PDB file of C-alpha atoms in Angstrom:
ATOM      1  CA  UNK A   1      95.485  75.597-177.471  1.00  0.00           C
ATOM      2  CA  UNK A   2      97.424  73.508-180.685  1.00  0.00           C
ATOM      3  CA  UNK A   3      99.857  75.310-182.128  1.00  0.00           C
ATOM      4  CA  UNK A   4     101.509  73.699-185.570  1.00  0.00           C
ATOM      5  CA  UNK A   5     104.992  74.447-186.742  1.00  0.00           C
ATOM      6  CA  UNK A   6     105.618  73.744-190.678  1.00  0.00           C
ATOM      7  CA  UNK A   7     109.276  73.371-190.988  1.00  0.00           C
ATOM      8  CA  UNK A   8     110.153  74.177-194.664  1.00  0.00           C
ATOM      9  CA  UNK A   9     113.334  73.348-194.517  1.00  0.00           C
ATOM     10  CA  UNK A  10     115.238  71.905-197.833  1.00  0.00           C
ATOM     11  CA  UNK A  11     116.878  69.421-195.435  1.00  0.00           C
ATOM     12  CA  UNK A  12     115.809  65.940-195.214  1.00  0.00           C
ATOM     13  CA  UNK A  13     115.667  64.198-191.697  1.00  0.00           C
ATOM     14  CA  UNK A  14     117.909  64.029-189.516  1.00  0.00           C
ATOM     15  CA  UNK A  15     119.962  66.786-191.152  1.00  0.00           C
ATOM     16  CA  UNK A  16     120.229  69.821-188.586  1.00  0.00           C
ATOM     17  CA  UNK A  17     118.031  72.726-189.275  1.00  0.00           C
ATOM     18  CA  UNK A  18     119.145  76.273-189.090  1.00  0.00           C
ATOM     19  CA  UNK A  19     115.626  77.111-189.380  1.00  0.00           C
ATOM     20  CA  UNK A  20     114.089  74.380-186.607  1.00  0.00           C
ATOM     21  CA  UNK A  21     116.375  75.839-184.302  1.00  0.00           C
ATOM     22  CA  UNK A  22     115.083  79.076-184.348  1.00  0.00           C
ATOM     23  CA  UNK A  23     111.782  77.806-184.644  1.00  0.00           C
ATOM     24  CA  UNK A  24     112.276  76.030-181.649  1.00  0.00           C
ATOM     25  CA  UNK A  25     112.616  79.245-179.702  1.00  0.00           C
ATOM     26  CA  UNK A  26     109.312  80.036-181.103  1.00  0.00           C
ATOM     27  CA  UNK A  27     107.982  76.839-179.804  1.00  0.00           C
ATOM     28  CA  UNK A  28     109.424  77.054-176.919  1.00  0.00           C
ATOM     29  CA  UNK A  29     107.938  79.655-175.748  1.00  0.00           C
ATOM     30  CA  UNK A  30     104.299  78.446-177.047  1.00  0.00           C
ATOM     31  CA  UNK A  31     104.703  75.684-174.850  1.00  0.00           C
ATOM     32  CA  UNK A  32     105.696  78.073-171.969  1.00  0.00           C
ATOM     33  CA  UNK A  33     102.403  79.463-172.093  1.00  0.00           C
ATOM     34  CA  UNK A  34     100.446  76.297-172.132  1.00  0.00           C
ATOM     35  CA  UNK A  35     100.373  75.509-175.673  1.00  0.00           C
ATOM     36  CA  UNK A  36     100.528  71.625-177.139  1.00  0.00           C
ATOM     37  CA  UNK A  37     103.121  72.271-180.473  1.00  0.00           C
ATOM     38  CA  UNK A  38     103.953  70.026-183.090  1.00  0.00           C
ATOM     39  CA  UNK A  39     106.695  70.642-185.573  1.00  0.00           C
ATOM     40  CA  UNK A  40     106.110  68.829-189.050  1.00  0.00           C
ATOM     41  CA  UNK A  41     109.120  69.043-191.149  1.00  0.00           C
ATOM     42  CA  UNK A  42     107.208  68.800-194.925  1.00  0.00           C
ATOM     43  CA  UNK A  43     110.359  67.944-197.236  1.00  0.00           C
ATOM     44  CA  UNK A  44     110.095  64.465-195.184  1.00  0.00           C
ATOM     45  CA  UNK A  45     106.751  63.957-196.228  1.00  0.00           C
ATOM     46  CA  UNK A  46     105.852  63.059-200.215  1.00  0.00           C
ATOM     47  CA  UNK A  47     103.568  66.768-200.615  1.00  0.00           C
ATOM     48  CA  UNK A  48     102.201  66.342-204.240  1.00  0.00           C
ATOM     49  CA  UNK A  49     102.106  69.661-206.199  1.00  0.00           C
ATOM     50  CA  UNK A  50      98.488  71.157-207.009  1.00  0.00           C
ATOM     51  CA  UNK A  51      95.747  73.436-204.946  1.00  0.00           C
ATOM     52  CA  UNK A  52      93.218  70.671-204.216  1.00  0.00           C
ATOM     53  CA  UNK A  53      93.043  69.090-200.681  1.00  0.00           C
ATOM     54  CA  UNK A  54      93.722  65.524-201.621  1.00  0.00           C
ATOM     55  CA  UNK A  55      96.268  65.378-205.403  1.00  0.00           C
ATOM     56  CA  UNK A  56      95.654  61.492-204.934  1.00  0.00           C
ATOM     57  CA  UNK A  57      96.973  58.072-203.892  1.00  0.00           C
ATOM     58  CA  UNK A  58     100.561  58.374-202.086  1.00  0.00           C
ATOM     59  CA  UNK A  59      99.509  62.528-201.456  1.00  0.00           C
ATOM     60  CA  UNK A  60     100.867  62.815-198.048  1.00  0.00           C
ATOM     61  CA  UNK A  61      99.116  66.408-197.590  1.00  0.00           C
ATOM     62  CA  UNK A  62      95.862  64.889-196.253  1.00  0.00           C
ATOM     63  CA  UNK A  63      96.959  63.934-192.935  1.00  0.00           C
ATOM     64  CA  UNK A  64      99.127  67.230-192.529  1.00  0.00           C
ATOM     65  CA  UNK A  65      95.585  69.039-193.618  1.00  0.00           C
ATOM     66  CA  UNK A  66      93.748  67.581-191.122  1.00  0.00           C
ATOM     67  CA  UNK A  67      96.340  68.556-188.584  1.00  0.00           C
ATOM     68  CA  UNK A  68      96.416  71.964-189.749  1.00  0.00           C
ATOM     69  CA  UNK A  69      92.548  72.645-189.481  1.00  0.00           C
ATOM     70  CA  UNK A  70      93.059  71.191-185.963  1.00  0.00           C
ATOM     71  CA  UNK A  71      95.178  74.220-184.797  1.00  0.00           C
ATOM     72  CA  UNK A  72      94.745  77.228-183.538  1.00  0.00           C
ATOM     73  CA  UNK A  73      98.295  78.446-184.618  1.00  0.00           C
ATOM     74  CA  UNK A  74     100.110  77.951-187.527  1.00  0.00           C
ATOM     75  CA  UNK A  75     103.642  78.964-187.894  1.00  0.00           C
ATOM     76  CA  UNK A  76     105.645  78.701-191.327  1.00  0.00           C
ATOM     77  CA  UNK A  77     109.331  78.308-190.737  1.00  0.00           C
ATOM     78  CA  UNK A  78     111.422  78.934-194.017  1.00  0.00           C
ATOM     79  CA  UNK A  79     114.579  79.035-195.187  1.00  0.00           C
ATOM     80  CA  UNK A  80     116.065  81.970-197.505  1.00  0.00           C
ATOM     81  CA  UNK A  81     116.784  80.845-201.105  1.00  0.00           C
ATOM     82  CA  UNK A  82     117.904  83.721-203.674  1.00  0.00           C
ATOM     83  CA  UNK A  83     115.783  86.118-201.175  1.00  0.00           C
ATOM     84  CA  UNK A  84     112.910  84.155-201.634  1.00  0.00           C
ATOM     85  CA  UNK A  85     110.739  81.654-199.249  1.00  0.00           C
ATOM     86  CA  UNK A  86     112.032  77.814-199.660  1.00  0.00           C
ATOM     87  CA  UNK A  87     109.574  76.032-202.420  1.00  0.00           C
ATOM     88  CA  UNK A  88     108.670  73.597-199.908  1.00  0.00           C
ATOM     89  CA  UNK A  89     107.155  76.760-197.946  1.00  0.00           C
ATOM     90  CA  UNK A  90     105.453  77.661-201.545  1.00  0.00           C
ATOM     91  CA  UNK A  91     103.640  74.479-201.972  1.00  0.00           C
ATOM     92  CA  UNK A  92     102.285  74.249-198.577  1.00  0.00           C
ATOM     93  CA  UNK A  93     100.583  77.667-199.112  1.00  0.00           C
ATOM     94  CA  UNK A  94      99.660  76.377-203.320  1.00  0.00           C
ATOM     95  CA  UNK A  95      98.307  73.287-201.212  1.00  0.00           C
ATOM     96  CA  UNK A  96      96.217  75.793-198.723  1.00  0.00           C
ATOM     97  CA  UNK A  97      94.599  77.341-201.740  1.00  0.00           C
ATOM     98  CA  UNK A  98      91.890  74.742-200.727  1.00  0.00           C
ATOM     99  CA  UNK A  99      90.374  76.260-198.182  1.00  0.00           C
ATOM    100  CA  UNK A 100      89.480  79.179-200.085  1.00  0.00           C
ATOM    101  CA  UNK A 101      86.474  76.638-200.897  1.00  0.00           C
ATOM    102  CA  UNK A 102      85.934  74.941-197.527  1.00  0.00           C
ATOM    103  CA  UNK A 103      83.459  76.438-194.153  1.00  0.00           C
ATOM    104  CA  UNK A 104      82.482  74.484-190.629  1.00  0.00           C
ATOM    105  CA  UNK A 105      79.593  74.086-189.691  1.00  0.00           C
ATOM    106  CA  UNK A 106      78.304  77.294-188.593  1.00  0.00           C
ATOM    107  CA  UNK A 107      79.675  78.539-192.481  1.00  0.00           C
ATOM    108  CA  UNK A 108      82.988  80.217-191.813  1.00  0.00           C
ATOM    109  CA  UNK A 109      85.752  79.770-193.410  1.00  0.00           C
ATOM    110  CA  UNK A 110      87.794  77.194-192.398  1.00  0.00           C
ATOM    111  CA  UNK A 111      90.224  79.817-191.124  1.00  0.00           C
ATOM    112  CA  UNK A 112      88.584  82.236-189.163  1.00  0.00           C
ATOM    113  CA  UNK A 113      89.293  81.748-185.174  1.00  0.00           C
ATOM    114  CA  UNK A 114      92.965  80.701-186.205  1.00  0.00           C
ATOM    115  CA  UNK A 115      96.159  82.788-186.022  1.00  0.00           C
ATOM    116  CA  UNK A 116      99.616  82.347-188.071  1.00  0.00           C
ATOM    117  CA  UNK A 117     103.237  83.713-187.814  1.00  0.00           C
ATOM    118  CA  UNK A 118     106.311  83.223-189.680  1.00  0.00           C
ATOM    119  CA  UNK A 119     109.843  82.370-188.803  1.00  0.00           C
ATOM    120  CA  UNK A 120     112.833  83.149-191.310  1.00  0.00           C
ATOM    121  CA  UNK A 121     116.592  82.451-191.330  1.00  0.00           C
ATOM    122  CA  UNK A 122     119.146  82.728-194.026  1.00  0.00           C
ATOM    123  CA  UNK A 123     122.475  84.476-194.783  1.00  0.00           C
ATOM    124  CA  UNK A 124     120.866  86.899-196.777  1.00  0.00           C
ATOM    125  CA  UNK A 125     118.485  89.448-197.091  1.00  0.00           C
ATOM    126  CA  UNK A 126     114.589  88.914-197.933  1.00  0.00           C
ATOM    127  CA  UNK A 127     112.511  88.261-194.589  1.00  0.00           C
ATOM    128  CA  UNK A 128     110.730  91.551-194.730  1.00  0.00           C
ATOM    129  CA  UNK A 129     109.583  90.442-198.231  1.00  0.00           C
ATOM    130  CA  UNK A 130     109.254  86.472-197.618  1.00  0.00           C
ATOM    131  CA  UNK A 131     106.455  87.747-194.208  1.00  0.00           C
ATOM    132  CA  UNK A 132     104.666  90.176-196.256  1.00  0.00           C
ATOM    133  CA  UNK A 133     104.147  87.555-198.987  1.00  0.00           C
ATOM    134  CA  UNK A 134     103.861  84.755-196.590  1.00  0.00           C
ATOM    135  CA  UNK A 135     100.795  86.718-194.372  1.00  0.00           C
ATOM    136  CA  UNK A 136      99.180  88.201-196.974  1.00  0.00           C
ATOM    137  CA  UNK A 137      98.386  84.801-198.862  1.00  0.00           C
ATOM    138  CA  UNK A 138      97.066  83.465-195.078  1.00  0.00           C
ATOM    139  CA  UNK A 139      95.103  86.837-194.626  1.00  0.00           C
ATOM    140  CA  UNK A 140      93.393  86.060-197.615  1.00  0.00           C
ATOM    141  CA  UNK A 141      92.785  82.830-196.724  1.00  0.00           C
ATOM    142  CA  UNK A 142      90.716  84.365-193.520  1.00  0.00           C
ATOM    143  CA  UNK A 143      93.460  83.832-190.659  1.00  0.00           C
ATOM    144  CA  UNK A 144      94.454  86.618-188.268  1.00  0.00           C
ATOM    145  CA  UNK A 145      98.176  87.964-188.251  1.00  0.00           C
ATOM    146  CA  UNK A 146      98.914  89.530-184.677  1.00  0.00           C
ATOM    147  CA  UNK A 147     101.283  92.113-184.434  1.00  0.00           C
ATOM    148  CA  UNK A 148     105.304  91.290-184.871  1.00  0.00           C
ATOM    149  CA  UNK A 149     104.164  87.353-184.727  1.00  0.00           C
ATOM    150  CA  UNK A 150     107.300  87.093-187.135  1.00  0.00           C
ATOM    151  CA  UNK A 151     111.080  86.514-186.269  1.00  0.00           C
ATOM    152  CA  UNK A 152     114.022  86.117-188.725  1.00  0.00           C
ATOM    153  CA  UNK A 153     117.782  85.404-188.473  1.00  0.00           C
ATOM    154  CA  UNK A 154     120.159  86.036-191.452  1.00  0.00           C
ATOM    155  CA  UNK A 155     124.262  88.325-191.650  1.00  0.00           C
ATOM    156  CA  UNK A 156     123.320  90.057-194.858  1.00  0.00           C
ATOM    157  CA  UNK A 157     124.019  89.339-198.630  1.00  0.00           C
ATOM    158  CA  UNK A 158     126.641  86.524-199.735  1.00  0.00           C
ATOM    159  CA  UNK A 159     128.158  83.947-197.720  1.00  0.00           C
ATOM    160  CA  UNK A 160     128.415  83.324-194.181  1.00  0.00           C
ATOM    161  CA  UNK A 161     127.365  80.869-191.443  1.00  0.00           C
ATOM    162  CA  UNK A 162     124.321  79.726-190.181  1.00  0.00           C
ATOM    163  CA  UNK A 163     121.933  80.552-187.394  1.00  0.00           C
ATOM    164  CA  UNK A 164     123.411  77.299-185.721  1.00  0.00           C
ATOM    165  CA  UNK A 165     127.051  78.367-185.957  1.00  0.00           C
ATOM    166  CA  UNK A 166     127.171  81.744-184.308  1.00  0.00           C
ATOM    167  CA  UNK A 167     125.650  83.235-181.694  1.00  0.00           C
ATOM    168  CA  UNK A 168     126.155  86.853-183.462  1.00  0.00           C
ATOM    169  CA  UNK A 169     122.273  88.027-183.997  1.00  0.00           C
ATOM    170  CA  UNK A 170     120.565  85.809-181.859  1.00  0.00           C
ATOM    171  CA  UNK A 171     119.964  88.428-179.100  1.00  0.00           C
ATOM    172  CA  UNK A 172     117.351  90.133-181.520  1.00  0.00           C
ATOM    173  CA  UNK A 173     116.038  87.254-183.579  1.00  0.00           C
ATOM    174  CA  UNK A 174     115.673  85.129-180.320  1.00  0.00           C
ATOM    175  CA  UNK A 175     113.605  88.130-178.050  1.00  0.00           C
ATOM    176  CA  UNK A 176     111.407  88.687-181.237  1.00  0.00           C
ATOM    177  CA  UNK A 177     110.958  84.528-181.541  1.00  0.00           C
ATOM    178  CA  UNK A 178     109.685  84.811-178.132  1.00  0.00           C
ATOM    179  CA  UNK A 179     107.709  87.732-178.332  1.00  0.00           C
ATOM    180  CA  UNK A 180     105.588  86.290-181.254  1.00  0.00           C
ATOM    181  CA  UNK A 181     104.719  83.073-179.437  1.00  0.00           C
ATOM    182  CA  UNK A 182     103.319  85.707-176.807  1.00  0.00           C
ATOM    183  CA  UNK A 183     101.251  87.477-179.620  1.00  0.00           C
ATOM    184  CA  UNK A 184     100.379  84.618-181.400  1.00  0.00           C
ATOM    185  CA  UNK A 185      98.812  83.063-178.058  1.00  0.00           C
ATOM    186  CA  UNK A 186      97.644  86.121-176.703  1.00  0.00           C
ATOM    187  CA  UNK A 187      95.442  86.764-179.763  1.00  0.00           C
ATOM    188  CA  UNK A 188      94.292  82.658-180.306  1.00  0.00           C
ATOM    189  CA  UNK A 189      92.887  83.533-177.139  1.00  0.00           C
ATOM    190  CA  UNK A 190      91.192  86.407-178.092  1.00  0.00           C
ATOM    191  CA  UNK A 191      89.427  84.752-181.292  1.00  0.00           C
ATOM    192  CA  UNK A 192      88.336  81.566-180.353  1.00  0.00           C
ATOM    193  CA  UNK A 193      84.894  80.974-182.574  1.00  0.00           C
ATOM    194  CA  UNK A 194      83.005  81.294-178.995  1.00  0.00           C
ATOM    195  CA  UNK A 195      83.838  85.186-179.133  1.00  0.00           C
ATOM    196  CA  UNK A 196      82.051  85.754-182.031  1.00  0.00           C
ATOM    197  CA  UNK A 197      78.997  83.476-182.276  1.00  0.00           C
ATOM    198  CA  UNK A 198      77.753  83.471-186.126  1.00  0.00           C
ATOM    199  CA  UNK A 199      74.770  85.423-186.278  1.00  0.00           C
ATOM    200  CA  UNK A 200      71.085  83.683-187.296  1.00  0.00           C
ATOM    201  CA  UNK A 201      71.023  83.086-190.894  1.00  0.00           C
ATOM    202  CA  UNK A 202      74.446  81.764-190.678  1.00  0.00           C
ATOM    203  CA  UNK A 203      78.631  83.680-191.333  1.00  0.00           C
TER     204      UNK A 203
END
């Protein structure tokens, strides 16, 4: 079982990330279960804007494409911004449009068999909105969403510290973290392509 983090993050490496760390308790617990994770941070990576797979020379999407289609989980991690996902978050999902147009062999699309979740943090509100939008773009796509495979972190509107400098919220935000690694692998399981053999004739 792969499981791939995207860290959307603003912050360039090796800046601390309110949102890693949070993700991490995701990934944590993916590994906990038997799960080989990768966290990709994008904002370090030069992600050209555009929906095709490949936006040309110096596109640094390819190789995080490839990785992606190698998965079996995919978890966004975003930032809050103006109650909002982070832009980075945006272009990796523009950059996903892709595989609207791409099958496997047997004819599927490319994301059928693999299952996403989403990880928020910010001081402010708009999770609720940021997984609805998130999930319904990867839905349409062809992935699975399991059942709370979602966690976010934020204090409310206006100012205020980060996930990183308080423990106050982190009883909730880290029990839901966990319990969406447990969905999120219980339901990869579940869907592997071997469960549901495309018919003769082809998907």
């Amino acid at each position: 079982m792969r499981a791939v983090i995207l860290s959307c993050t603003l912050k360039a490496s090796p800046e601390p990330s309110n949102t890693e760390a949070l993700a991490k308790v995701v990934s944590a617990e993916l590994r906990k279960a038997g799960a080989e994770v990768e966290m990709i941070r994008l904002v370090d990576h030069d992600i050209r804007p555009g929906v095709t797979a490949d936006e040309g020379r110096g596109d640094g999407w390819p190789a995080i494409d490839a990785r992606l289609k190698a998965a079996d989980i995919i978890v966004f991690a975003t930032p809050t911004w103006l109650g909002q996902m982070s832009s980075v978050c945006l272009r990796a999902l523009e950059r996903m449009d892709a595989w609207f147009e791409e099958t496997d062999d047997s004819g599927r699309p490319v994301a059928f068999g693999k299952v996403a979740g989403v990880v928020v943090t910010g001081n402010e509100d708009g999770a609720h909105n940021i997984v609805a939008t998130v999930c319904q773009g990867l839905i349409d796509m062809g992935f699975t969403i399991p059942g709370q495979s979602w966690t976010y972190w934020h204090l409310g509107p206006g100012p205020g510290p980060d996930y990183s400098e308080t423990d106050q919220g982190h009883d909730y935000s880290d029990r839901v973290g966990r319990n969406a690694a447990r969905n999120l692998i219980a339901v990869a399981k579940a869907i592997t392509p071997e469960t549901y053999p495309v018919p003769e004739g082809g998907a």
